[in-house]
Short mmCIF file of C-alpha atoms and ligand atoms in Angstrom, two decimals:
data_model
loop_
_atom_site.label_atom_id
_atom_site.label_comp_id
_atom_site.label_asym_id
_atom_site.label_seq_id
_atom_site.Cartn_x
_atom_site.Cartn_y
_atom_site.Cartn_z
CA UNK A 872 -2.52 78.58 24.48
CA UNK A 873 0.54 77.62 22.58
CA UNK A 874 1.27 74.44 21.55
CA UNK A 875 4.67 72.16 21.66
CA UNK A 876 3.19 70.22 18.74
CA UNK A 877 1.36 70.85 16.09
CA UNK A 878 -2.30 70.40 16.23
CA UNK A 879 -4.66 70.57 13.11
CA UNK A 880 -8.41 71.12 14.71
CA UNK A 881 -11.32 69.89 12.38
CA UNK A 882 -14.49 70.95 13.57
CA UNK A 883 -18.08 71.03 12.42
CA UNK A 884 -21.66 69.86 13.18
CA UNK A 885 -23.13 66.61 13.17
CA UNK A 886 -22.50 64.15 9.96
CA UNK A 887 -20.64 66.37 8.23
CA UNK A 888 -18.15 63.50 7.84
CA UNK A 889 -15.28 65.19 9.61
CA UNK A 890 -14.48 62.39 11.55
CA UNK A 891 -13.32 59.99 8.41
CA UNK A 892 -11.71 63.25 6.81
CA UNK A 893 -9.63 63.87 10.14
CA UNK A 894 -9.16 60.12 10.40
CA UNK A 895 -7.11 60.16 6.90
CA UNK A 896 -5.47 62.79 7.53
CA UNK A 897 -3.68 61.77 10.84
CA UNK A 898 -2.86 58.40 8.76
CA UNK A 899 -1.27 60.21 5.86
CA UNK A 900 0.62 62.74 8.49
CA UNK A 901 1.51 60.61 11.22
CA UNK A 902 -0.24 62.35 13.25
CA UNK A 903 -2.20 60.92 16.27
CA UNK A 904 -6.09 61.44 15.79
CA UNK A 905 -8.46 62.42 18.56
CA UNK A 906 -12.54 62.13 18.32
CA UNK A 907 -13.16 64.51 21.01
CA UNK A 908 -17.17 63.55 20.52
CA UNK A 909 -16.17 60.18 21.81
CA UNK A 910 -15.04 61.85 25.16
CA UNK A 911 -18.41 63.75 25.37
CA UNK A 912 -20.13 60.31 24.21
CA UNK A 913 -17.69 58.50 26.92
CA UNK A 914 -19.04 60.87 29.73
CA UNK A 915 -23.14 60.57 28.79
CA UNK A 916 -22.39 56.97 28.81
CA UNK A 917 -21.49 56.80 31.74
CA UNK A 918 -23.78 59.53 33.65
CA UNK A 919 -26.57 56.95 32.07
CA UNK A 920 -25.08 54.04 33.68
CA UNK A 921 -25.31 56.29 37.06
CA UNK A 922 -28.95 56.70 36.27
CA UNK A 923 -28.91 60.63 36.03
CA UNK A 924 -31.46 62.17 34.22
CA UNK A 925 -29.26 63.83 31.46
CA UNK A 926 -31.61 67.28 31.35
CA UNK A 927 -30.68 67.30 35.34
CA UNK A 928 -27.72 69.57 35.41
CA UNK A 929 -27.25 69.89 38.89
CA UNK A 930 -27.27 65.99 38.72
CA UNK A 931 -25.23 65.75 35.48
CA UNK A 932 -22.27 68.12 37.28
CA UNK A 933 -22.18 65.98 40.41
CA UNK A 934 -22.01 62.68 38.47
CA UNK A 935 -19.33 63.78 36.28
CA UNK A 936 -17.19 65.11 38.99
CA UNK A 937 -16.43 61.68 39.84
CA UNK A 938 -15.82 60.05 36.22
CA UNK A 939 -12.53 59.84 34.65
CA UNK A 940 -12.30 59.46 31.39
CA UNK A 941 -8.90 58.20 30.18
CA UNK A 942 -7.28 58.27 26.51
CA UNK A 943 -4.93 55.71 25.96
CA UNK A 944 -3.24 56.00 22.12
CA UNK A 945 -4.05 52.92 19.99
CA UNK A 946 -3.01 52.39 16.84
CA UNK A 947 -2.41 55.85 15.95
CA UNK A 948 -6.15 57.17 17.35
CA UNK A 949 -7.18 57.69 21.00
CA UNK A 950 -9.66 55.06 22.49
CA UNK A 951 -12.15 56.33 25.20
CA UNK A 952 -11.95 53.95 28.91
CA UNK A 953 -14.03 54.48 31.54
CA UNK A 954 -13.08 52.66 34.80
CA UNK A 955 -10.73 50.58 32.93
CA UNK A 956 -13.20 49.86 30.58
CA UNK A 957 -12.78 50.81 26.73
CA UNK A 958 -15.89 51.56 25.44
CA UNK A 959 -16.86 49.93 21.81
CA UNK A 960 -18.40 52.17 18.87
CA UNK A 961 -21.92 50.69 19.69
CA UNK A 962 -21.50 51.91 23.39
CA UNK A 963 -20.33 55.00 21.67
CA UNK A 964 -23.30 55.43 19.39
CA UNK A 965 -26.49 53.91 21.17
CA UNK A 966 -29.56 55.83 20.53
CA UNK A 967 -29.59 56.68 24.25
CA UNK A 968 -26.41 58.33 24.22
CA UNK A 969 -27.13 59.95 20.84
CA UNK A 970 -30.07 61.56 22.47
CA UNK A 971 -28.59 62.86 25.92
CA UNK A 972 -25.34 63.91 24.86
CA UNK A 973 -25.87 67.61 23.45
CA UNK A 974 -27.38 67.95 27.32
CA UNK A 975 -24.40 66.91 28.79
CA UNK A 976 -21.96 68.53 26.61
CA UNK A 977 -23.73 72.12 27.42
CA UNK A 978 -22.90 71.95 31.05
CA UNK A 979 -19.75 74.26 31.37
CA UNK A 980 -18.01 72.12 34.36
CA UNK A 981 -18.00 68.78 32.05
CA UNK A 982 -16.92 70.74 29.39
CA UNK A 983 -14.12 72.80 31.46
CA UNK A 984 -12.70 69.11 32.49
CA UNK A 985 -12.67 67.69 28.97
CA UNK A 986 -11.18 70.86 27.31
CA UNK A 987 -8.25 70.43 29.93
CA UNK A 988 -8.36 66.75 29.35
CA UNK A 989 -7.96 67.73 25.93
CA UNK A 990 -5.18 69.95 26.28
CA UNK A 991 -3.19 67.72 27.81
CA UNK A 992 -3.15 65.49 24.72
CA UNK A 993 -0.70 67.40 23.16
CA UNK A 994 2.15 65.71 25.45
CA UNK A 995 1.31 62.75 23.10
CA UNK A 996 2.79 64.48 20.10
CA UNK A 997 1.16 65.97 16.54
CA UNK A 998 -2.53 65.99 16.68
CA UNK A 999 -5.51 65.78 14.63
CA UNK A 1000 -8.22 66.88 16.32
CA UNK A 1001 -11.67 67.02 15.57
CA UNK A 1002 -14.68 68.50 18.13
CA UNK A 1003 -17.35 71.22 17.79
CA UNK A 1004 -14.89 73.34 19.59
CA UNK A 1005 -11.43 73.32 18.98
CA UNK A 1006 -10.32 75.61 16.79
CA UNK A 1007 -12.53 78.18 18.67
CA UNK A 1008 -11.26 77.02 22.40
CA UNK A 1009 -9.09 74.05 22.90
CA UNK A 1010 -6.41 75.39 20.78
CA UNK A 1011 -7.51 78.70 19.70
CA UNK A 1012 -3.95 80.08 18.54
CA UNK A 1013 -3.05 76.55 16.35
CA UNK A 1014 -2.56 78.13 12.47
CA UNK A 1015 -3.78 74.46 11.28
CA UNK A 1016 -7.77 75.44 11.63
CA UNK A 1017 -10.32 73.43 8.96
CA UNK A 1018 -13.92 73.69 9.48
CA UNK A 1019 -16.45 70.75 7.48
CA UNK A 1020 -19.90 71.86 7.01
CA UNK A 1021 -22.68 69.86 5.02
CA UNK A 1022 -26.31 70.19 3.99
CA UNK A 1023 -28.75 69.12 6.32
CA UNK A 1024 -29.62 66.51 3.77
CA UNK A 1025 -26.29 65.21 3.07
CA UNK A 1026 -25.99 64.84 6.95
CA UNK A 1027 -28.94 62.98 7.77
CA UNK A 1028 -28.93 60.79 5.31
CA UNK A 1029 -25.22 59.53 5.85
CA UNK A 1030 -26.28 59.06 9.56
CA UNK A 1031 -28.95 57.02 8.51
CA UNK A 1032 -26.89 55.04 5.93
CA UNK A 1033 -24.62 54.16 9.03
CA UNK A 1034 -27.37 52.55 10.52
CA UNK A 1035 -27.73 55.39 13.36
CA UNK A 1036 -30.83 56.76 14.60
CA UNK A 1037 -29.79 60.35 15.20
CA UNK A 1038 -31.86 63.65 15.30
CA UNK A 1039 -28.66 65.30 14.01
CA UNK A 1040 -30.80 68.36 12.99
CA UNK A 1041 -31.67 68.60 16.58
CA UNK A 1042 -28.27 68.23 18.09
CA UNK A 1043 -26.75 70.63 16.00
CA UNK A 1044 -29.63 72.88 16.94
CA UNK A 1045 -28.19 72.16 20.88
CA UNK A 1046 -24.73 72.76 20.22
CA UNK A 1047 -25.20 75.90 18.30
CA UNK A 1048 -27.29 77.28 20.81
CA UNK A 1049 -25.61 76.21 24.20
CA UNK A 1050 -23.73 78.94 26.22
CA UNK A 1051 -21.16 77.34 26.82
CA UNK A 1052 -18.64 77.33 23.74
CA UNK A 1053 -21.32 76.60 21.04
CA UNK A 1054 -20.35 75.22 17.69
CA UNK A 1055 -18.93 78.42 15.57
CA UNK A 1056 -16.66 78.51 12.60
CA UNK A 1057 -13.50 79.18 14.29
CA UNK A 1058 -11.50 82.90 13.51
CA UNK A 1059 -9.13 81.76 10.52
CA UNK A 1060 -10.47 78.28 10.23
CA UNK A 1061 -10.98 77.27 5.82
CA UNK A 1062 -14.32 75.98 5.75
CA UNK A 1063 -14.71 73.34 3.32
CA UNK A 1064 -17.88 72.38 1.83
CA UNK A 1065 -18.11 68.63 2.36
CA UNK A 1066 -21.91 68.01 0.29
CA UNK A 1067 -20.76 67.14 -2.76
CA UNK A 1068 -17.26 66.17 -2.76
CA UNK A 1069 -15.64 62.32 -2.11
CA UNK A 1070 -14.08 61.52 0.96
CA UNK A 1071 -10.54 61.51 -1.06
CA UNK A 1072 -11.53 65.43 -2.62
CA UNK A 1073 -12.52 66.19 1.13
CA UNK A 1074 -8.55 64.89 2.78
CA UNK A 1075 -7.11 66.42 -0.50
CA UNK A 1076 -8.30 69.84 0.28
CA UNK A 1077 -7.36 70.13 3.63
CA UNK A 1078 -4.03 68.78 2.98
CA UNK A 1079 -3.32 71.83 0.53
CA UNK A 1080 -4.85 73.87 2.88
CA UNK A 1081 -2.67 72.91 5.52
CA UNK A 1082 0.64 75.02 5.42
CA UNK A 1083 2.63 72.61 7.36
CA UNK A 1084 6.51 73.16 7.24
O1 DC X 634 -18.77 64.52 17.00
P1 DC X 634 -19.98 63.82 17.64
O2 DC X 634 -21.22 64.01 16.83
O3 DC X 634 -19.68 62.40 17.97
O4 DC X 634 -20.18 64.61 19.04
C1 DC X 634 -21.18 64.23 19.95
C2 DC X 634 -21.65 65.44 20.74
O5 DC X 634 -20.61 65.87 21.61
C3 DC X 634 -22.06 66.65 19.94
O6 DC X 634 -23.44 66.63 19.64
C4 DC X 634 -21.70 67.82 20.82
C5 DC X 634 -20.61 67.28 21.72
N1 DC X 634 -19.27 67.78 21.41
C6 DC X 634 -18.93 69.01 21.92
O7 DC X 634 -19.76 69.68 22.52
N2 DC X 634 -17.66 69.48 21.76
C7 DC X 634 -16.75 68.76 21.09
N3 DC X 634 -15.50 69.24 20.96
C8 DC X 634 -17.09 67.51 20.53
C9 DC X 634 -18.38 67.05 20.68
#
């Protein structure tokens, strides 16, 4: 699909620290930044407050038909709201959503709905990006593609020093394996190797890799 704007899509598994790489890199551009994992954490929160069984697909596709997830632009980043309601980083990041949403996210309808949800972001302006999927589907033909990848180690013990419980091994192990648009190093993406570099080394390397005019 091409794009009006331009978007810069940061993808990569679980912990990698993508998300505070992308963050500083919408700052320093100007660019608006988008957690897409929020929207999939947005969603499992609220197919839990429905009281679906998250490994219930059949259940998991009905339920979702009928939430909206909205994206209003705050400060430069997109919050997640759900029935008016704008959910906080805890509600974000509860064990119980860490642990059901690689189950929702591999159902292609919730996915189909959030990828167009996605796509429709761009009327906002220049994006940053960041997702398990972008680069490979969302915007597939944007020339701005980074990919983060860490050690195992690395990412499970910076989940742990954020004070999450999260079987990131596991979810990775999901979202690589799902059907539907599984995490992949996107065609043409630079993979950066985020183990043993600071967070500063990290945003300086994708901001030379970027060829923005
Ligand atoms: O980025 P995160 O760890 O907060 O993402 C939470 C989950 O959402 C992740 O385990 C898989 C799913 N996800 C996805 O399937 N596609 C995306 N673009 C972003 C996240």
């Amino acid at each position: 699909m091409s794009t009006s704007h331009p978007v810069i899509t940061i993808d990569g598994p679980a912990a990698s620290g993508k998300s505070s790489i992308a963050r500083i890199v919408a700052r320093r551009l100007g660019f608006t930044y988008v957690n897409t994992g929020n929207m999939y954490r947005a969603m499992t929160w609220a197919v839990l407050q429905a009281g679906v069984d998250p490994q219930d697909a059949d259940a998991v596709r009905t339920a979702a038909a009928g939430i909206v997830i909205d994206s209003p632009v705050v400060e430069g980043k997109t919050q997640v709201c759900v029935v008016g309601h704008t959910l906080s980083d805890g509600e974000l990041n509860s064990d119980p959503v860490n642990r059901a949403v690689s189950f929702i996210a591999r159902v292609p309808e919730v996915r189909e709905r959030l990828v167009a949800d996605q796509r429709a972001l761009i009327a906002i302006g220049p994006l940053v990006m960041e997702g398990r999927d972008i680069g490979s589907v969302v915007f597939p033909d944007s020339p701005h593609k980074i990919y983060v990848d860490a050690s195992e180690e690395v990412r499970a013990s910076r989940r742990s020093a954020q004070g999450h419980a999260d079987q990131v091994a596991e979810r990775d192990r999901l979202d690589k394996q799902r059907k539907a648009s599984p995490l992949v190093v996107p065609d043409g993406a630079i993979v950066i190797d985020n183990s043993h570099i600071t967070l500063e080394q990290a945003v300086e390397q994708v901001l030379a890799a970027l060829k923005l005019s």
